[in-house]
C-alpha cells in the first residue's frame, strides 16, 4: 500500500491510464468500450451511465479526500493564518484569472465560452508527483508552497463546479442533504471505542444518502464528497483518508483518467478543430505559467521583507509550470462544460491531455534544472520546512 501512496506512483498510474484509454479508443475495441461507457446501470430513479458512475460517484471519494486535506491545511497546516495563506492565495487567483482570460480571448466568441473553467484547474497529485520524480534536493518550502497553491486551486475549482455547473437545483433535496451531511459530521465526533463499527456503518449510509440527494437535486454529486470531508471531525477524517488514499490513487483516479481519455482522435486538419481546443491547449501551459508567476510575484510583497527571498523567482516559475498540469479536475470540468457538445468535448479532452503533457515536459525541465542548481549549491540535503 505504501507504494500506491507514493506521489510518483500516483502520477505514473494517472498518466498510464490516460494513455491507455486514448490508445484503446483509437483501436478496433474503441467502439465497444464507448458503448460500455454509455451503458446505463442503477436502480429505479437513479440510472446513470458507467462513465457518470465514475465521474459523479467514484470521483466524490477523491473530492472527499481533497476536502479533508483542505480542512487540515486551513486548521493546522500552511493556510491556518492570513499571513501564511495570502501569498499562495494571490498566486492561485492569478492562476485562475489568466488562463480563463486566455481561453476566452481565443474561444470566447466561438459559442463555446462556457469552457473557460477547464484550464483553471491544477492536478495536485500529478504536480506533486512530477516534483517528487525530478526535484531531488529541492528545499521543502517549494513543495509546501505548491501544496498550498494546489489546495486553494482545488477550493476555487469546487466553487466553480458548485456555482457554474448547477442549474435549477431542487432546494428541498438540497435541504435534506444539508441535514444528512450535518448528521454525518455530528456522528464523526463519536467514532471511537465500542461504538466505532455501528456508528461507522451509519455514517456510510448517511454519506450514500447525502450523495444521492445532492446528485438528484441537480448539483454535481462531487460536491457531496466535499461537504462530507469538510464537516467530518479532523482526527477520524485523517484515519479514513489514510485508508482511502491507496484506493483513490490506485483505482479511482486511474479509472477516471482512463474513462475520460476514451475518445477517438478527430480525423480533421488542425484548422478544423474547434476554437475551444486551441483555447484549452494554450491556456493550460501558457496561461497558468503567466498567471501563477505574476500572482506569486505580486503576492510576495505581502510577506515580511525577511521572508520574500525564501522562494526565488526561478522557483516561482517552476511552481507555475507545475500548476499547468490540469488533468483530473480539468477533465471533469471539460465533461461538465461541454456535456451538450460531444464533438467539442472529445476535442477538449485531447486539449487537456496535450496541454497538461506540455506542462509536464516544461515543469520536468525546470524542476530538474533547479534541483541540479540546489544540489550544487547545497551538497548536503536541504532541511525540511
mmCIF file of C-alpha atoms in Angstrom:
data_model
loop_
_atom_site.group_PDB
_atom_site.id
_atom_site.type_symbol
_atom_site.label_atom_id
_atom_site.label_comp_id
_atom_site.label_asym_id
_atom_site.label_seq_id
_atom_site.Cartn_x
_atom_site.Cartn_y
_atom_site.Cartn_z
ATOM 1 C CA UNK A 1 0.000 0.000 0.000
ATOM 2 C CA UNK A 2 2.878 2.386 0.726
ATOM 3 C CA UNK A 3 3.903 2.186 -2.929
ATOM 4 C CA UNK A 4 0.435 3.295 -4.076
ATOM 5 C CA UNK A 5 0.518 6.188 -1.585
ATOM 6 C CA UNK A 6 3.663 7.485 -3.317
ATOM 7 C CA UNK A 7 3.190 10.713 -5.282
ATOM 8 C CA UNK A 8 5.418 9.314 -8.034
ATOM 9 C CA UNK A 9 3.322 6.150 -8.341
ATOM 10 C CA UNK A 10 0.057 8.118 -8.338
ATOM 11 C CA UNK A 11 1.295 10.348 -11.176
ATOM 12 C CA UNK A 12 2.552 7.358 -13.144
ATOM 13 C CA UNK A 13 -0.745 5.488 -12.812
ATOM 14 C CA UNK A 14 -2.710 8.563 -13.908
ATOM 15 C CA UNK A 15 -0.560 9.097 -16.980
ATOM 16 C CA UNK A 16 -0.552 5.411 -17.879
ATOM 17 C CA UNK A 17 -4.334 5.094 -17.537
ATOM 18 C CA UNK A 18 -4.975 8.164 -19.690
ATOM 19 C CA UNK A 19 -2.534 6.967 -22.356
ATOM 20 C CA UNK A 20 -4.157 3.506 -22.369
ATOM 21 C CA UNK A 21 -7.645 4.989 -22.684
ATOM 22 C CA UNK A 22 -6.615 7.204 -25.588
ATOM 23 C CA UNK A 23 -4.817 4.302 -27.288
ATOM 24 C CA UNK A 24 -7.694 1.821 -26.949
ATOM 25 C CA UNK A 25 -10.255 4.399 -28.069
ATOM 26 C CA UNK A 26 -8.459 4.565 -31.398
ATOM 27 C CA UNK A 27 -8.270 0.820 -31.997
ATOM 28 C CA UNK A 28 -10.842 -1.765 -33.027
ATOM 29 C CA UNK A 29 -12.063 -2.166 -29.423
ATOM 30 C CA UNK A 30 -12.789 1.579 -29.138
ATOM 31 C CA UNK A 31 -16.487 1.438 -30.148
ATOM 32 C CA UNK A 32 -17.176 -1.449 -27.743
ATOM 33 C CA UNK A 33 -15.556 0.450 -24.869
ATOM 34 C CA UNK A 34 -17.534 3.580 -25.774
ATOM 35 C CA UNK A 35 -20.763 1.550 -25.725
ATOM 36 C CA UNK A 36 -19.846 0.153 -22.306
ATOM 37 C CA UNK A 37 -19.048 3.654 -21.055
ATOM 38 C CA UNK A 38 -22.521 4.848 -22.117
ATOM 39 C CA UNK A 39 -24.396 1.819 -20.732
ATOM 40 C CA UNK A 40 -26.878 2.840 -18.040
ATOM 41 C CA UNK A 41 -26.953 0.938 -14.764
ATOM 42 C CA UNK A 42 -28.518 1.608 -11.382
ATOM 43 C CA UNK A 43 -31.936 1.339 -9.825
ATOM 44 C CA UNK A 44 -35.342 2.946 -10.487
ATOM 45 C CA UNK A 45 -34.961 6.696 -10.188
ATOM 46 C CA UNK A 46 -31.171 6.634 -10.416
ATOM 47 C CA UNK A 47 -29.996 5.360 -13.771
ATOM 48 C CA UNK A 48 -26.511 6.635 -14.670
ATOM 49 C CA UNK A 49 -24.096 5.619 -17.383
ATOM 50 C CA UNK A 50 -20.944 3.764 -16.395
ATOM 51 C CA UNK A 51 -18.986 6.910 -17.242
ATOM 52 C CA UNK A 52 -21.156 9.013 -14.940
ATOM 53 C CA UNK A 53 -20.883 6.484 -12.102
ATOM 54 C CA UNK A 54 -17.127 7.004 -12.360
ATOM 55 C CA UNK A 55 -17.126 10.822 -12.682
ATOM 56 C CA UNK A 56 -20.083 11.533 -10.371
ATOM 57 C CA UNK A 57 -19.839 8.586 -7.976
ATOM 58 C CA UNK A 58 -16.276 7.367 -7.511
ATOM 59 C CA UNK A 59 -14.777 10.815 -8.013
ATOM 60 C CA UNK A 60 -16.790 12.047 -5.000
ATOM 61 C CA UNK A 61 -14.414 9.943 -2.876
ATOM 62 C CA UNK A 62 -11.441 11.809 -4.376
ATOM 63 C CA UNK A 63 -13.110 15.134 -3.577
ATOM 64 C CA UNK A 64 -13.787 13.915 -0.028
ATOM 65 C CA UNK A 65 -10.035 13.376 0.384
ATOM 66 C CA UNK A 66 -9.323 16.801 -1.146
ATOM 67 C CA UNK A 67 -11.759 18.433 1.304
ATOM 68 C CA UNK A 68 -10.163 16.703 4.298
ATOM 69 C CA UNK A 69 -6.737 17.896 3.158
ATOM 70 C CA UNK A 70 -8.093 21.408 2.612
ATOM 71 C CA UNK A 71 -9.583 21.464 6.117
ATOM 72 C CA UNK A 72 -6.301 20.212 7.595
ATOM 73 C CA UNK A 73 -4.343 22.968 5.867
ATOM 74 C CA UNK A 74 -6.856 25.619 6.966
ATOM 75 C CA UNK A 75 -6.880 24.457 10.594
ATOM 76 C CA UNK A 76 -3.312 23.366 11.392
ATOM 77 C CA UNK A 77 -1.382 23.489 8.119
ATOM 78 C CA UNK A 78 0.113 26.013 5.750
ATOM 79 C CA UNK A 79 -3.119 28.019 5.366
ATOM 80 C CA UNK A 80 -4.057 28.400 9.040
ATOM 81 C CA UNK A 81 -3.386 32.135 9.126
ATOM 82 C CA UNK A 82 -3.889 35.057 6.786
ATOM 83 C CA UNK A 83 -0.138 35.704 6.758
ATOM 84 C CA UNK A 84 0.563 32.158 5.552
ATOM 85 C CA UNK A 85 -2.344 31.936 3.100
ATOM 86 C CA UNK A 86 -2.186 35.307 1.351
ATOM 87 C CA UNK A 87 0.842 34.600 -0.866
ATOM 88 C CA UNK A 88 -0.328 31.246 -2.339
ATOM 89 C CA UNK A 89 -3.893 32.624 -2.463
ATOM 90 C CA UNK A 90 -2.913 35.529 -4.729
ATOM 91 C CA UNK A 91 -0.846 33.127 -6.861
ATOM 92 C CA UNK A 92 -3.837 30.752 -7.115
ATOM 93 C CA UNK A 93 -6.179 33.597 -8.111
ATOM 94 C CA UNK A 94 -3.721 34.671 -10.809
ATOM 95 C CA UNK A 95 -3.594 31.040 -11.933
ATOM 96 C CA UNK A 96 -7.364 31.096 -12.448
ATOM 97 C CA UNK A 97 -7.939 34.550 -13.929
ATOM 98 C CA UNK A 98 -5.205 34.498 -16.583
ATOM 99 C CA UNK A 99 -5.927 31.004 -18.052
ATOM 100 C CA UNK A 100 -9.658 31.821 -18.125
ATOM 101 C CA UNK A 101 -8.850 35.095 -19.886
ATOM 102 C CA UNK A 102 -6.568 33.385 -22.412
ATOM 103 C CA UNK A 103 -9.281 30.821 -23.167
ATOM 104 C CA UNK A 104 -11.955 33.491 -23.627
ATOM 105 C CA UNK A 105 -9.617 35.526 -25.829
ATOM 106 C CA UNK A 106 -9.215 32.546 -28.165
ATOM 107 C CA UNK A 107 -12.603 30.818 -27.930
ATOM 108 C CA UNK A 108 -14.958 33.258 -26.229
ATOM 109 C CA UNK A 109 -16.603 34.458 -29.450
ATOM 110 C CA UNK A 110 -16.958 30.942 -30.910
ATOM 111 C CA UNK A 111 -20.055 29.968 -28.949
ATOM 112 C CA UNK A 112 -18.054 27.764 -26.569
ATOM 113 C CA UNK A 113 -17.293 30.390 -23.941
ATOM 114 C CA UNK A 114 -18.640 28.063 -21.222
ATOM 115 C CA UNK A 115 -15.335 26.180 -21.412
ATOM 116 C CA UNK A 116 -13.408 28.926 -19.577
ATOM 117 C CA UNK A 117 -13.124 26.952 -16.270
ATOM 118 C CA UNK A 118 -11.346 24.000 -17.932
ATOM 119 C CA UNK A 119 -7.776 25.409 -17.932
ATOM 120 C CA UNK A 120 -8.083 26.943 -14.451
ATOM 121 C CA UNK A 121 -7.516 23.694 -12.503
ATOM 122 C CA UNK A 122 -4.300 22.160 -11.179
ATOM 123 C CA UNK A 123 -3.960 18.410 -10.619
ATOM 124 C CA UNK A 124 -2.443 18.256 -7.126
ATOM 125 C CA UNK A 125 -1.494 14.555 -7.334
ATOM 126 C CA UNK A 126 0.194 14.900 -10.720
ATOM 127 C CA UNK A 127 2.006 18.157 -9.886
ATOM 128 C CA UNK A 128 3.406 16.748 -6.639
ATOM 129 C CA UNK A 129 4.340 13.540 -8.473
ATOM 130 C CA UNK A 130 6.394 15.394 -11.093
ATOM 131 C CA UNK A 131 8.072 17.388 -8.309
ATOM 132 C CA UNK A 132 8.893 14.163 -6.438
ATOM 133 C CA UNK A 133 10.338 12.488 -9.552
ATOM 134 C CA UNK A 134 12.546 15.343 -10.771
ATOM 135 C CA UNK A 135 13.032 17.508 -7.665
ATOM 136 C CA UNK A 136 15.586 15.603 -5.584
ATOM 137 C CA UNK A 137 17.446 18.072 -3.410
ATOM 138 C CA UNK A 138 14.959 20.936 -3.629
ATOM 139 C CA UNK A 139 14.046 22.637 -0.331
ATOM 140 C CA UNK A 140 10.779 21.540 1.202
ATOM 141 C CA UNK A 141 9.413 25.107 1.161
ATOM 142 C CA UNK A 142 8.837 24.788 -2.611
ATOM 143 C CA UNK A 143 6.733 21.666 -2.100
ATOM 144 C CA UNK A 144 4.825 23.382 0.725
ATOM 145 C CA UNK A 145 4.098 26.408 -1.488
ATOM 146 C CA UNK A 146 2.971 24.155 -4.362
ATOM 147 C CA UNK A 147 0.750 22.167 -1.988
ATOM 148 C CA UNK A 148 -0.849 25.324 -0.568
ATOM 149 C CA UNK A 149 -1.350 26.724 -4.069
ATOM 150 C CA UNK A 150 -2.900 23.482 -5.354
ATOM 151 C CA UNK A 151 -5.199 23.133 -2.327
ATOM 152 C CA UNK A 152 -6.500 26.685 -2.849
ATOM 153 C CA UNK A 153 -6.817 25.953 -6.566
ATOM 154 C CA UNK A 154 -8.954 22.920 -5.678
ATOM 155 C CA UNK A 155 -11.118 25.128 -3.459
ATOM 156 C CA UNK A 156 -11.692 27.523 -6.360
ATOM 157 C CA UNK A 157 -12.481 24.554 -8.647
ATOM 158 C CA UNK A 158 -15.039 23.274 -6.129
ATOM 159 C CA UNK A 159 -16.704 26.707 -6.032
ATOM 160 C CA UNK A 160 -16.744 26.875 -9.842
ATOM 161 C CA UNK A 161 -18.416 23.453 -10.075
ATOM 162 C CA UNK A 162 -20.991 24.429 -7.445
ATOM 163 C CA UNK A 163 -21.768 27.868 -8.901
ATOM 164 C CA UNK A 164 -21.436 27.475 -12.672
ATOM 165 C CA UNK A 165 -22.433 23.859 -13.320
ATOM 166 C CA UNK A 166 -25.656 23.806 -11.326
ATOM 167 C CA UNK A 167 -28.998 24.555 -12.981
ATOM 168 C CA UNK A 168 -32.390 24.778 -11.275
ATOM 169 C CA UNK A 169 -31.441 22.835 -8.122
ATOM 170 C CA UNK A 170 -34.133 21.095 -6.098
ATOM 171 C CA UNK A 171 -33.968 23.104 -2.886
ATOM 172 C CA UNK A 172 -35.914 20.538 -0.851
ATOM 173 C CA UNK A 173 -33.439 17.775 -1.684
ATOM 174 C CA UNK A 174 -30.530 20.141 -1.071
ATOM 175 C CA UNK A 175 -32.005 20.972 2.340
ATOM 176 C CA UNK A 176 -32.290 17.274 3.167
ATOM 177 C CA UNK A 177 -28.706 16.806 2.004
ATOM 178 C CA UNK A 178 -27.589 19.543 4.423
ATOM 179 C CA UNK A 179 -29.330 17.658 7.248
ATOM 180 C CA UNK A 180 -27.718 14.311 6.371
ATOM 181 C CA UNK A 181 -24.293 15.927 5.991
ATOM 182 C CA UNK A 182 -24.753 17.595 9.386
ATOM 183 C CA UNK A 183 -25.676 14.254 10.996
ATOM 184 C CA UNK A 184 -22.620 12.675 9.334
ATOM 185 C CA UNK A 185 -20.377 15.349 10.842
ATOM 186 C CA UNK A 186 -22.021 15.026 14.277
ATOM 187 C CA UNK A 187 -21.630 11.238 14.368
ATOM 188 C CA UNK A 188 -17.959 11.517 13.361
ATOM 189 C CA UNK A 189 -17.316 13.146 16.786
ATOM 190 C CA UNK A 190 -18.314 9.847 18.445
ATOM 191 C CA UNK A 191 -16.426 7.484 16.124
ATOM 192 C CA UNK A 192 -14.424 5.688 18.784
ATOM 193 C CA UNK A 193 -14.490 2.803 21.252
ATOM 194 C CA UNK A 194 -17.041 0.006 21.097
ATOM 195 C CA UNK A 195 -19.435 2.197 19.076
ATOM 196 C CA UNK A 196 -16.969 2.642 16.202
ATOM 197 C CA UNK A 197 -18.450 -0.107 13.974
ATOM 198 C CA UNK A 198 -22.194 0.710 14.284
ATOM 199 C CA UNK A 199 -21.527 4.456 14.036
ATOM 200 C CA UNK A 200 -19.218 3.849 11.057
ATOM 201 C CA UNK A 201 -21.914 1.830 9.256
ATOM 202 C CA UNK A 202 -24.486 4.558 9.922
ATOM 203 C CA UNK A 203 -22.069 7.201 8.630
ATOM 204 C CA UNK A 204 -21.520 5.249 5.398
ATOM 205 C CA UNK A 205 -25.298 5.058 4.899
ATOM 206 C CA UNK A 206 -25.640 8.798 5.569
ATOM 207 C CA UNK A 207 -22.794 9.523 3.138
ATOM 208 C CA UNK A 208 -24.519 7.484 0.406
ATOM 209 C CA UNK A 209 -27.840 9.208 1.119
ATOM 210 C CA UNK A 210 -26.141 12.627 1.007
ATOM 211 C CA UNK A 211 -24.552 11.768 -2.319
ATOM 212 C CA UNK A 212 -27.887 10.634 -3.782
ATOM 213 C CA UNK A 213 -29.722 13.748 -2.566
ATOM 214 C CA UNK A 214 -27.075 16.094 -3.999
ATOM 215 C CA UNK A 215 -26.936 14.178 -7.289
ATOM 216 C CA UNK A 216 -30.726 14.082 -7.630
ATOM 217 C CA UNK A 217 -31.044 17.774 -6.716
ATOM 218 C CA UNK A 218 -29.184 18.859 -9.860
ATOM 219 C CA UNK A 219 -25.943 19.850 -8.111
ATOM 220 C CA UNK A 220 -22.862 17.918 -9.243
ATOM 221 C CA UNK A 221 -22.528 14.919 -6.934
ATOM 222 C CA UNK A 222 -18.836 15.505 -6.166
ATOM 223 C CA UNK A 223 -19.945 18.469 -4.026
ATOM 224 C CA UNK A 224 -21.366 15.900 -1.596
ATOM 225 C CA UNK A 225 -17.877 14.467 -1.147
ATOM 226 C CA UNK A 226 -16.546 17.962 -0.467
ATOM 227 C CA UNK A 227 -19.236 18.713 2.132
ATOM 228 C CA UNK A 228 -18.706 15.397 3.932
ATOM 229 C CA UNK A 229 -14.949 15.938 4.049
ATOM 230 C CA UNK A 230 -15.314 19.441 5.481
ATOM 231 C CA UNK A 231 -17.741 18.504 8.288
ATOM 232 C CA UNK A 232 -16.050 15.299 9.463
ATOM 233 C CA UNK A 233 -14.048 15.555 12.672
ATOM 234 C CA UNK A 234 -10.381 16.067 11.832
ATOM 235 C CA UNK A 235 -8.790 13.049 13.552
ATOM 236 C CA UNK A 236 -11.190 10.341 12.284
ATOM 237 C CA UNK A 237 -11.168 12.047 8.867
ATOM 238 C CA UNK A 238 -7.391 11.662 8.781
ATOM 239 C CA UNK A 239 -7.686 7.950 9.569
ATOM 240 C CA UNK A 240 -10.375 7.429 6.938
ATOM 241 C CA UNK A 241 -8.428 9.239 4.199
ATOM 242 C CA UNK A 242 -5.329 7.221 5.123
ATOM 243 C CA UNK A 243 -7.280 4.067 4.251
ATOM 244 C CA UNK A 244 -8.977 5.594 1.207
ATOM 245 C CA UNK A 245 -5.858 7.157 -0.336
ATOM 246 C CA UNK A 246 -4.464 3.934 -1.906
ATOM 247 C CA UNK A 247 -7.869 3.247 -3.480
ATOM 248 C CA UNK A 248 -8.074 6.809 -4.771
ATOM 249 C CA UNK A 249 -4.533 6.759 -6.192
ATOM 250 C CA UNK A 250 -4.598 3.177 -7.454
ATOM 251 C CA UNK A 251 -8.172 2.716 -8.673
ATOM 252 C CA UNK A 252 -10.447 5.788 -8.685
ATOM 253 C CA UNK A 253 -8.209 8.385 -10.348
ATOM 254 C CA UNK A 254 -6.704 5.987 -12.943
ATOM 255 C CA UNK A 255 -10.194 4.685 -13.762
ATOM 256 C CA UNK A 256 -11.471 8.227 -14.214
ATOM 257 C CA UNK A 257 -8.434 9.158 -16.349
ATOM 258 C CA UNK A 258 -8.985 6.049 -18.485
ATOM 259 C CA UNK A 259 -12.707 6.789 -18.910
ATOM 260 C CA UNK A 260 -12.200 10.495 -19.634
ATOM 261 C CA UNK A 261 -9.431 9.819 -22.170
ATOM 262 C CA UNK A 262 -11.506 7.235 -24.007
ATOM 263 C CA UNK A 263 -12.039 9.482 -27.043
ATOM 264 C CA UNK A 264 -11.201 8.992 -30.723
ATOM 265 C CA UNK A 265 -8.655 11.394 -32.165
ATOM 266 C CA UNK A 266 -10.528 13.666 -34.627
ATOM 267 C CA UNK A 267 -9.655 12.868 -38.225
ATOM 268 C CA UNK A 268 -9.583 16.505 -39.253
ATOM 269 C CA UNK A 269 -6.986 19.088 -40.176
ATOM 270 C CA UNK A 270 -5.755 21.293 -37.285
ATOM 271 C CA UNK A 271 -7.552 24.265 -38.880
ATOM 272 C CA UNK A 272 -10.876 22.416 -38.474
ATOM 273 C CA UNK A 273 -10.514 21.886 -34.732
ATOM 274 C CA UNK A 274 -12.857 23.965 -32.584
ATOM 275 C CA UNK A 275 -11.518 27.188 -31.045
ATOM 276 C CA UNK A 276 -12.217 25.575 -27.664
ATOM 277 C CA UNK A 277 -9.447 23.063 -28.412
ATOM 278 C CA UNK A 278 -6.898 25.803 -29.024
ATOM 279 C CA UNK A 279 -8.142 27.841 -26.068
ATOM 280 C CA UNK A 280 -7.538 24.966 -23.653
ATOM 281 C CA UNK A 281 -4.289 23.918 -25.319
ATOM 282 C CA UNK A 282 -2.762 27.396 -24.939
ATOM 283 C CA UNK A 283 -4.374 28.414 -21.648
ATOM 284 C CA UNK A 284 -3.183 25.418 -19.612
ATOM 285 C CA UNK A 285 0.593 25.621 -20.156
ATOM 286 C CA UNK A 286 0.875 29.329 -21.031
ATOM 287 C CA UNK A 287 -1.975 30.905 -19.031
ATOM 288 C CA UNK A 288 -1.119 29.025 -15.851
ATOM 289 C CA UNK A 289 2.592 29.801 -16.207
ATOM 290 C CA UNK A 290 1.949 33.522 -16.591
ATOM 291 C CA UNK A 291 -0.930 33.766 -14.113
ATOM 292 C CA UNK A 292 0.724 31.956 -11.194
ATOM 293 C CA UNK A 293 4.078 33.653 -11.807
ATOM 294 C CA UNK A 294 2.574 37.150 -11.858
ATOM 295 C CA UNK A 295 0.210 36.383 -8.963
ATOM 296 C CA UNK A 296 3.022 34.830 -6.935
ATOM 297 C CA UNK A 297 5.307 37.799 -7.618
ATOM 298 C CA UNK A 298 2.609 40.262 -6.545
ATOM 299 C CA UNK A 299 1.784 38.114 -3.542
ATOM 300 C CA UNK A 300 5.411 38.138 -2.404
ATOM 301 C CA UNK A 301 5.023 41.817 -1.487
ATOM 302 C CA UNK A 302 2.537 40.802 1.228
ATOM 303 C CA UNK A 303 5.282 38.868 3.036
ATOM 304 C CA UNK A 304 7.698 40.300 5.530
ATOM 305 C CA UNK A 305 10.856 41.637 3.924
ATOM 306 C CA UNK A 306 12.947 38.866 5.516
ATOM 307 C CA UNK A 307 10.715 36.175 4.006
ATOM 308 C CA UNK A 308 10.485 37.484 0.438
ATOM 309 C CA UNK A 309 13.579 35.724 -0.851
ATOM 310 C CA UNK A 310 12.680 32.291 0.537
ATOM 311 C CA UNK A 311 11.035 31.380 -2.778
ATOM 312 C CA UNK A 312 13.149 32.691 -5.631
ATOM 313 C CA UNK A 313 11.624 33.950 -8.862
ATOM 314 C CA UNK A 314 13.086 30.866 -10.578
ATOM 315 C CA UNK A 315 11.354 28.656 -8.016
ATOM 316 C CA UNK A 316 8.095 30.524 -8.549
ATOM 317 C CA UNK A 317 8.276 29.949 -12.319
ATOM 318 C CA UNK A 318 8.932 26.260 -11.675
ATOM 319 C CA UNK A 319 5.850 26.005 -9.438
ATOM 320 C CA UNK A 320 3.842 27.882 -12.089
ATOM 321 C CA UNK A 321 4.810 25.299 -14.720
ATOM 322 C CA UNK A 322 3.655 22.512 -12.380
ATOM 323 C CA UNK A 323 0.362 24.395 -11.963
ATOM 324 C CA UNK A 324 -0.306 23.970 -15.680
ATOM 325 C CA UNK A 325 -0.850 20.236 -15.209
ATOM 326 C CA UNK A 326 -4.654 20.254 -15.239
ATOM 327 C CA UNK A 327 -5.544 16.614 -15.805
ATOM 328 C CA UNK A 328 -8.138 15.200 -13.343
ATOM 329 C CA UNK A 329 -10.170 18.295 -12.446
ATOM 330 C CA UNK A 330 -9.715 19.837 -15.911
ATOM 331 C CA UNK A 331 -11.058 16.640 -17.484
ATOM 332 C CA UNK A 332 -14.061 16.796 -15.148
ATOM 333 C CA UNK A 333 -14.629 20.483 -15.979
ATOM 334 C CA UNK A 334 -14.453 19.582 -19.681
ATOM 335 C CA UNK A 335 -17.162 16.941 -19.257
ATOM 336 C CA UNK A 336 -19.385 19.406 -17.418
ATOM 337 C CA UNK A 337 -18.798 22.392 -19.702
ATOM 338 C CA UNK A 338 -19.388 20.539 -22.965
ATOM 339 C CA UNK A 339 -21.936 17.971 -21.811
ATOM 340 C CA UNK A 340 -24.240 19.014 -24.687
ATOM 341 C CA UNK A 341 -21.477 19.104 -27.317
ATOM 342 C CA UNK A 342 -19.944 15.622 -27.584
ATOM 343 C CA UNK A 343 -17.661 16.515 -30.503
ATOM 344 C CA UNK A 344 -16.204 19.533 -28.749
ATOM 345 C CA UNK A 345 -15.996 17.549 -25.510
ATOM 346 C CA UNK A 346 -13.757 14.980 -27.196
ATOM 347 C CA UNK A 347 -11.550 17.736 -28.627
ATOM 348 C CA UNK A 348 -11.465 19.362 -25.198
ATOM 349 C CA UNK A 349 -10.291 16.098 -23.643
ATOM 350 C CA UNK A 350 -7.439 15.884 -26.143
ATOM 351 C CA UNK A 351 -6.553 19.527 -25.475
ATOM 352 C CA UNK A 352 -6.416 18.872 -21.711
ATOM 353 C CA UNK A 353 -4.180 15.828 -22.256
ATOM 354 C CA UNK A 354 -1.859 17.617 -24.689
ATOM 355 C CA UNK A 355 -1.799 20.878 -22.704
ATOM 356 C CA UNK A 356 -1.083 19.007 -19.469
ATOM 357 C CA UNK A 357 1.557 16.970 -21.320
ATOM 358 C CA UNK A 358 3.290 20.153 -22.478
ATOM 359 C CA UNK A 359 3.185 21.457 -18.898
ATOM 360 C CA UNK A 360 4.664 18.186 -17.632
ATOM 361 C CA UNK A 361 7.601 18.468 -20.054
ATOM 362 C CA UNK A 362 8.214 22.158 -19.238
ATOM 363 C CA UNK A 363 7.872 21.512 -15.497
ATOM 364 C CA UNK A 364 10.165 18.471 -15.598
ATOM 365 C CA UNK A 365 12.871 20.516 -17.334
ATOM 366 C CA UNK A 366 12.536 23.444 -14.922
ATOM 367 C CA UNK A 367 12.361 21.225 -11.815
ATOM 368 C CA UNK A 368 15.408 19.204 -12.939
ATOM 369 C CA UNK A 369 17.389 22.361 -13.692
ATOM 370 C CA UNK A 370 16.566 23.991 -10.353
ATOM 371 C CA UNK A 371 17.215 20.745 -8.450
ATOM 372 C CA UNK A 372 20.685 20.418 -10.009
ATOM 373 C CA UNK A 373 21.406 24.024 -9.064
ATOM 374 C CA UNK A 374 20.359 23.435 -5.453
ATOM 375 C CA UNK A 375 22.391 20.238 -5.198
ATOM 376 C CA UNK A 376 25.479 22.093 -6.424
ATOM 377 C CA UNK A 377 24.951 24.994 -4.027
ATOM 378 C CA UNK A 378 23.837 22.818 -1.103
ATOM 379 C CA UNK A 379 25.791 19.499 -1.191
ATOM 380 C CA UNK A 380 24.013 18.334 1.972
ATOM 381 C CA UNK A 381 20.263 17.603 1.904
ATOM 382 C CA UNK A 382 18.083 20.654 2.498
ATOM 383 C CA UNK A 383 16.385 20.633 5.917
ATOM 384 C CA UNK A 384 12.635 20.133 5.932
ATOM 385 C CA UNK A 385 10.432 23.172 6.494
#
